[in-house]
C-alpha positions as semicolon CSV with decimal commas, in nm:
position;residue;x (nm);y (nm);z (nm)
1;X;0,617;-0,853;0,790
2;X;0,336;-0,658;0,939
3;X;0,552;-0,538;1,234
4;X;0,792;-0,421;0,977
5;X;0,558;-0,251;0,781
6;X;0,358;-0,104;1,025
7;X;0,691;0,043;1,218
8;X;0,845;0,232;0,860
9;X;0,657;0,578;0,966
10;X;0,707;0,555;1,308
11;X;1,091;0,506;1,224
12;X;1,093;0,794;0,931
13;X;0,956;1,062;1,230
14;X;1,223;0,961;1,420
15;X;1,470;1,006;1,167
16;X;1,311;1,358;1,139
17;X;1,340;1,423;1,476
18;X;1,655;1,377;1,493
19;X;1,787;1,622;1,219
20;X;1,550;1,864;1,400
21;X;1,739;1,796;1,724
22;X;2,095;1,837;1,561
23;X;1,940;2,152;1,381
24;X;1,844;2,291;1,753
25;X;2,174;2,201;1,856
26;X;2,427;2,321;1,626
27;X;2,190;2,651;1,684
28;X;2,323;2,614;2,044
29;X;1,969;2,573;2,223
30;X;1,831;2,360;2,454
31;X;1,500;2,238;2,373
32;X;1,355;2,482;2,690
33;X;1,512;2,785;2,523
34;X;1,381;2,707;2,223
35;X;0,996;2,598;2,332
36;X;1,036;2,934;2,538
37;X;1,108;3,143;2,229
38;X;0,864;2,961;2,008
39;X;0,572;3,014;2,331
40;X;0,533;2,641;2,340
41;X;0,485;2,418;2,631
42;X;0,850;2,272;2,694
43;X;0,793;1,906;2,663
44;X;0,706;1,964;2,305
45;X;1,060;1,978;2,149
46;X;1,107;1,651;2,357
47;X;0,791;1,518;2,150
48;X;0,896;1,627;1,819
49;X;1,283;1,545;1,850
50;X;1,166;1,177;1,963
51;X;0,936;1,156;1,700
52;X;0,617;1,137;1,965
53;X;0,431;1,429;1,807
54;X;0,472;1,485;1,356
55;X;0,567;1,846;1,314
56;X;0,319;2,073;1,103
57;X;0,455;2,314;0,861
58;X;0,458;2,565;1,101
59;X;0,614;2,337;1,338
60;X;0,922;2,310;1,169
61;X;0,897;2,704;1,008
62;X;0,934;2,826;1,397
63;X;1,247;2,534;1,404
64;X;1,391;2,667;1,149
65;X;1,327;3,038;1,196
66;X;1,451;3,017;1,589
67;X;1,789;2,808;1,463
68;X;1,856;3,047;1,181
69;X;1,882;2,717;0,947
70;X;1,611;2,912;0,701
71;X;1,771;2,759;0,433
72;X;1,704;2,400;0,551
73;X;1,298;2,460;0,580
74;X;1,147;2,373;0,221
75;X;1,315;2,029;0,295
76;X;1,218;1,910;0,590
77;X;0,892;2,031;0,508
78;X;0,893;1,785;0,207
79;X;1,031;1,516;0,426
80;X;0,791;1,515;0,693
81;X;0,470;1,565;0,424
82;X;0,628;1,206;0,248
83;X;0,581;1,052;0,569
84;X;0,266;1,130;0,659
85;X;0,156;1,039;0,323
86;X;0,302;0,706;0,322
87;X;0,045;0,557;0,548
88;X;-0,295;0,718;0,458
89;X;-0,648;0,547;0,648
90;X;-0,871;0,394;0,377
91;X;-1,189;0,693;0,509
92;X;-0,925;0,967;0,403
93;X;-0,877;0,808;0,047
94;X;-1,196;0,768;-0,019
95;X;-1,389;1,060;0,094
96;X;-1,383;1,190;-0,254
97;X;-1,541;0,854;-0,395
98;X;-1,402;0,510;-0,472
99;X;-1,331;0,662;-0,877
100;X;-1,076;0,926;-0,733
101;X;-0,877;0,644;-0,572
102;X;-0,946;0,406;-0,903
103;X;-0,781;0,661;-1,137
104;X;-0,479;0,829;-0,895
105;X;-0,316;0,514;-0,971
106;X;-0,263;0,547;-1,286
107;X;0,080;0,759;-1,313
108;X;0,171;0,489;-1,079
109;X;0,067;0,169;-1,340
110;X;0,186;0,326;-1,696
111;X;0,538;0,362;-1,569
112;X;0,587;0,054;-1,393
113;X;0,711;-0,241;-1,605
114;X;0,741;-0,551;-1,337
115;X;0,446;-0,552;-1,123
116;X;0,461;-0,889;-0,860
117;X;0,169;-0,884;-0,650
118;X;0,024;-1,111;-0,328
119;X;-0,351;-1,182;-0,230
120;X;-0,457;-1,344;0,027
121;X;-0,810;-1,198;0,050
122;X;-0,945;-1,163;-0,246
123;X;-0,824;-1,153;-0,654
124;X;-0,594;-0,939;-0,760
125;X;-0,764;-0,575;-0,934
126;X;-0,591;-0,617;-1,258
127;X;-0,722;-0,982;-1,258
128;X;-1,073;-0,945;-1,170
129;X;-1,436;-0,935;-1,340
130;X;-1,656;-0,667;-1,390
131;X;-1,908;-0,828;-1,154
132;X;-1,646;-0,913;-0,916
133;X;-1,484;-0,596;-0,890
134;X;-1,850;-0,430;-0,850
135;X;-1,909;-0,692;-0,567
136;X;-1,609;-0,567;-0,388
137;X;-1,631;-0,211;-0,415
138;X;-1,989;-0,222;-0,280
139;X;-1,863;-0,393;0,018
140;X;-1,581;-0,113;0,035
141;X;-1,812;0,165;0,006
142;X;-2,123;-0,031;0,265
143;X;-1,809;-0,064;0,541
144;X;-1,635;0,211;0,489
145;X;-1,962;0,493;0,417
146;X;-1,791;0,613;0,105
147;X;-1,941;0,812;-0,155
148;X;-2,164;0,570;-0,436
149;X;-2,035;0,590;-0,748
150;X;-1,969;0,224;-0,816
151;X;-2,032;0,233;-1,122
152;X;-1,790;0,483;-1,245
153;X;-1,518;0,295;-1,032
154;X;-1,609;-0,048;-1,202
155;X;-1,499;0,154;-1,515
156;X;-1,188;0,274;-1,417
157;X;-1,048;-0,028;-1,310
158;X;-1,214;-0,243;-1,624
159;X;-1,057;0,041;-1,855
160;X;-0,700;0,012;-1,612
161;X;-0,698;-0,333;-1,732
162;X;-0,604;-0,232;-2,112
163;X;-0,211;-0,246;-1,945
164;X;-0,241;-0,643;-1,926
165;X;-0,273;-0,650;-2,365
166;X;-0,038;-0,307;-2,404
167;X;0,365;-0,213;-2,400
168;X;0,672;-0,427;-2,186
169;X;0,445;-0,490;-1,858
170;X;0,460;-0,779;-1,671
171;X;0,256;-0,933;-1,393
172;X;0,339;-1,191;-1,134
173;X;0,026;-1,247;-0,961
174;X;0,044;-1,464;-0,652
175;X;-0,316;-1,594;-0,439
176;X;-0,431;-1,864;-0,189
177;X;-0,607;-2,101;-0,308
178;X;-0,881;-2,023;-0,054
179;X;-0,903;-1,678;-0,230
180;X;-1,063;-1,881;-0,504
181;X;-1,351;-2,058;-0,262
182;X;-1,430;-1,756;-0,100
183;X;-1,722;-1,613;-0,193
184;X;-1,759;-1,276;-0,312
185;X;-2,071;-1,134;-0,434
186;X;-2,243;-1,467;-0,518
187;X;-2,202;-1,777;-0,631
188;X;-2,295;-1,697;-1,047
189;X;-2,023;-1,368;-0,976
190;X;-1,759;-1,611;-0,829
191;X;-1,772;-1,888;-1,128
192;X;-1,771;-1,574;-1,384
193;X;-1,453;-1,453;-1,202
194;X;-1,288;-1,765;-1,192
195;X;-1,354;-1,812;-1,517
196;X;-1,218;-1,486;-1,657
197;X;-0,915;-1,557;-1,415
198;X;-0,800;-1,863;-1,616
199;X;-0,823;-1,640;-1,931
200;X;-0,649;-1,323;-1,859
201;X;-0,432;-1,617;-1,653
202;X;-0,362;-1,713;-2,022
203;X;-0,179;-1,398;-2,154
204;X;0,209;-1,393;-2,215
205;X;0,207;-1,059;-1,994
206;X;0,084;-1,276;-1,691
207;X;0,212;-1,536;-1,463
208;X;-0,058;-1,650;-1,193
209;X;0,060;-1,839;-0,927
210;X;-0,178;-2,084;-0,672
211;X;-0,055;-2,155;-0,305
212;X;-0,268;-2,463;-0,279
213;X;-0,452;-2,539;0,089
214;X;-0,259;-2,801;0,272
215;X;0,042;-2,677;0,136
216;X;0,332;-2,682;0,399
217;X;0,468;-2,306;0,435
218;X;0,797;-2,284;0,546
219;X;0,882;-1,945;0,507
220;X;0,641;-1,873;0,278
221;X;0,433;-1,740;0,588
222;X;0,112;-1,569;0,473
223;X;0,098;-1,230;0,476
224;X;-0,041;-0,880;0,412
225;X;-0,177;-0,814;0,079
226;X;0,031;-0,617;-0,128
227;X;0,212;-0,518;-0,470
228;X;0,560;-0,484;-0,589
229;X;0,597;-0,187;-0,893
230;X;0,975;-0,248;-1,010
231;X;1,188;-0,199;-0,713
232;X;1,056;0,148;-0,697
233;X;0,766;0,070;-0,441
234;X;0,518;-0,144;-0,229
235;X;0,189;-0,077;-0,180
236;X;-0,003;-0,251;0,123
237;X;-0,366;-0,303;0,211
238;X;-0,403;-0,266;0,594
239;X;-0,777;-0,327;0,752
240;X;-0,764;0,044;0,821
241;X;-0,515;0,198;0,569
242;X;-0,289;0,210;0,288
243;X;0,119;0,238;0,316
244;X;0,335;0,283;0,105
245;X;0,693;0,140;0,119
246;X;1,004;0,339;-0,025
247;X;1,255;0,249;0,180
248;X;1,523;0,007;0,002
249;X;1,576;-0,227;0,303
250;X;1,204;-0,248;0,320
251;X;1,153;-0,378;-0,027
252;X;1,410;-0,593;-0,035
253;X;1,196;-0,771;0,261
254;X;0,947;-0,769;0,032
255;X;1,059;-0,909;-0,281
256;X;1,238;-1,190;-0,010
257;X;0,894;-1,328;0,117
258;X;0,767;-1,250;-0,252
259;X;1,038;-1,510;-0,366
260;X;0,951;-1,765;-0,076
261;X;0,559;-1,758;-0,166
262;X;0,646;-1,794;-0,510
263;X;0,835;-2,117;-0,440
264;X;0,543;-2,244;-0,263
265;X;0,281;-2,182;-0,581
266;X;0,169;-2,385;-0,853
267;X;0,160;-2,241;-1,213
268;X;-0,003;-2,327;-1,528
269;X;-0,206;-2,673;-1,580
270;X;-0,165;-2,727;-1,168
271;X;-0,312;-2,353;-1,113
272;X;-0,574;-2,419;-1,424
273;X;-0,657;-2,711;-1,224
274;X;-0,738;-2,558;-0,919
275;X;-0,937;-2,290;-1,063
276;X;-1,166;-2,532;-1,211
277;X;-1,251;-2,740;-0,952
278;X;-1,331;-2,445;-0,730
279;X;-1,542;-2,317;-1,041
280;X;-1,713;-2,636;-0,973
281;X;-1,780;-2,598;-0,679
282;X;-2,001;-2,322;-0,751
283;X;-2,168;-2,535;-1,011
């Protein structure tokens, strides 16, 4: 899955690239002429038209402009801005502070209705303590040198959480069972975040699924973390970045391994009992 997900914005510039080269084309140019006229170094329509190099605004103004397809500019601007926004590094997102990137979800969570999510690192946001989400942004912000403001981030997401009691959403919430035994924070944060799992676990909104250790895996192979929101969108959480997924035949690869994990879970009194004993353990 990570191959596929990690290949969508290479494939999306190439896409670009080649509307740009039909555009240069139907303009009766070869790419030579065109660098020529537009003073660049000739290989650089090769770059762009293979998808190599993303164009910049200007980039694709001077395609335009030298084609005389004007009228075709404001859109492939817009195209190639979506897909260098769908895979943003975590240091550009958070430059303005870990509460920026807490509330520009929001849009994002009031109109979705079906949210189906997968961790295998750690619990999922909507599901999480107040000490356990403070545990984890601090280790954000101490690896990543983000601005502090904690505090105001613990808020966000706390306040975020009102969706789980509120309107027609629901949450499908799949983890390993080793994200349960895995300790973030400390030990007194872990058994107060287990224990608030089992009761927002409880509400008719949610449906928490366990993949218990041991468990043979088929093709419910683990994977990247990431959420579903309808069949709009996927959001993945890369070590370095964020990307976001759009494309139809990549969600539908999504919600496929989403299905095959949740065949592989346990629900209710099994999860319940899994929680507990790894509460336990921290006893």
């Amino acid at each position: 899955m990570l191959s596929v997900t990690s290949s969508s914005v290479k494939q999306a510039r190439q896409a670009l690239g080649r509307r740009l080269r039909e555009i240069r084309k139907d303009a009766g140019l070869t790419a030579r002429e065109l660098a020529r006229r537009a003073g660049w170094h000739e290989s650089k329509c090769s770059r762009l038209e293979n998808g190599h190099t993303p164009p910049s605004d200007a980039d694709i103004r001077t395609y335009t402009a030298h084609c005389a397809a004007h009228e075709q500019t404001a859109d492939l601007i817009a195209t190639a801005r979506g897909i260098e926004g769908a895979y943003i590094q975590w240091r550009r997102m958070e430059r303005a502070g870990l509460k920026r990137v807490q509330q520009s979800v929001a849009p994002l969570f009031e109109r979705t209705r079906r949210f189906r999510g997968y961790q295998p690192w750690v619990i999922p946001g909507l599901l999480q303590s107040a000490a356990y989400t403070r545990a984890v942004l601090s280790t954000v912000a101490h690896l990543r040198d983000v601005p502090d403001d904690i505090d105001e981030a613990v808020a966000v997401r706390m306040d975020r959480q009102r969706i789980l009691h509120s309107g027609d959403h629901r949450f499908a919430m799949l983890v390993e069972e080793w994200v349960l035994r895995t300790v973030i924070g400390d030990s007194d944060t872990m058994a107060g975040a287990l224990g608030h799992l089992i009761s927002v676990a409880s509400l008719p909104s949610v449906s928490l699924g366990v993949i218990p250790l041991g468990t043979p895996r088929g093709a419910g192979w683990p994977v990247e973390s990431f959420t579903m929101y309808d069949d709009a969108q996927v959001n993945v959480e890369l070590v370095s970045a964020h990307l976001t997924v759009t494309q139809p035949g990549e969600i539908a690869e999504y919600t496929k391994v989403f299905a095959e994990l949740s065949g592989i879970a346990v629900y209710g009194a099994q999860a319940r009992s899994l929680i507990t004993a790894a509460i336990d353990a921290f006893g």
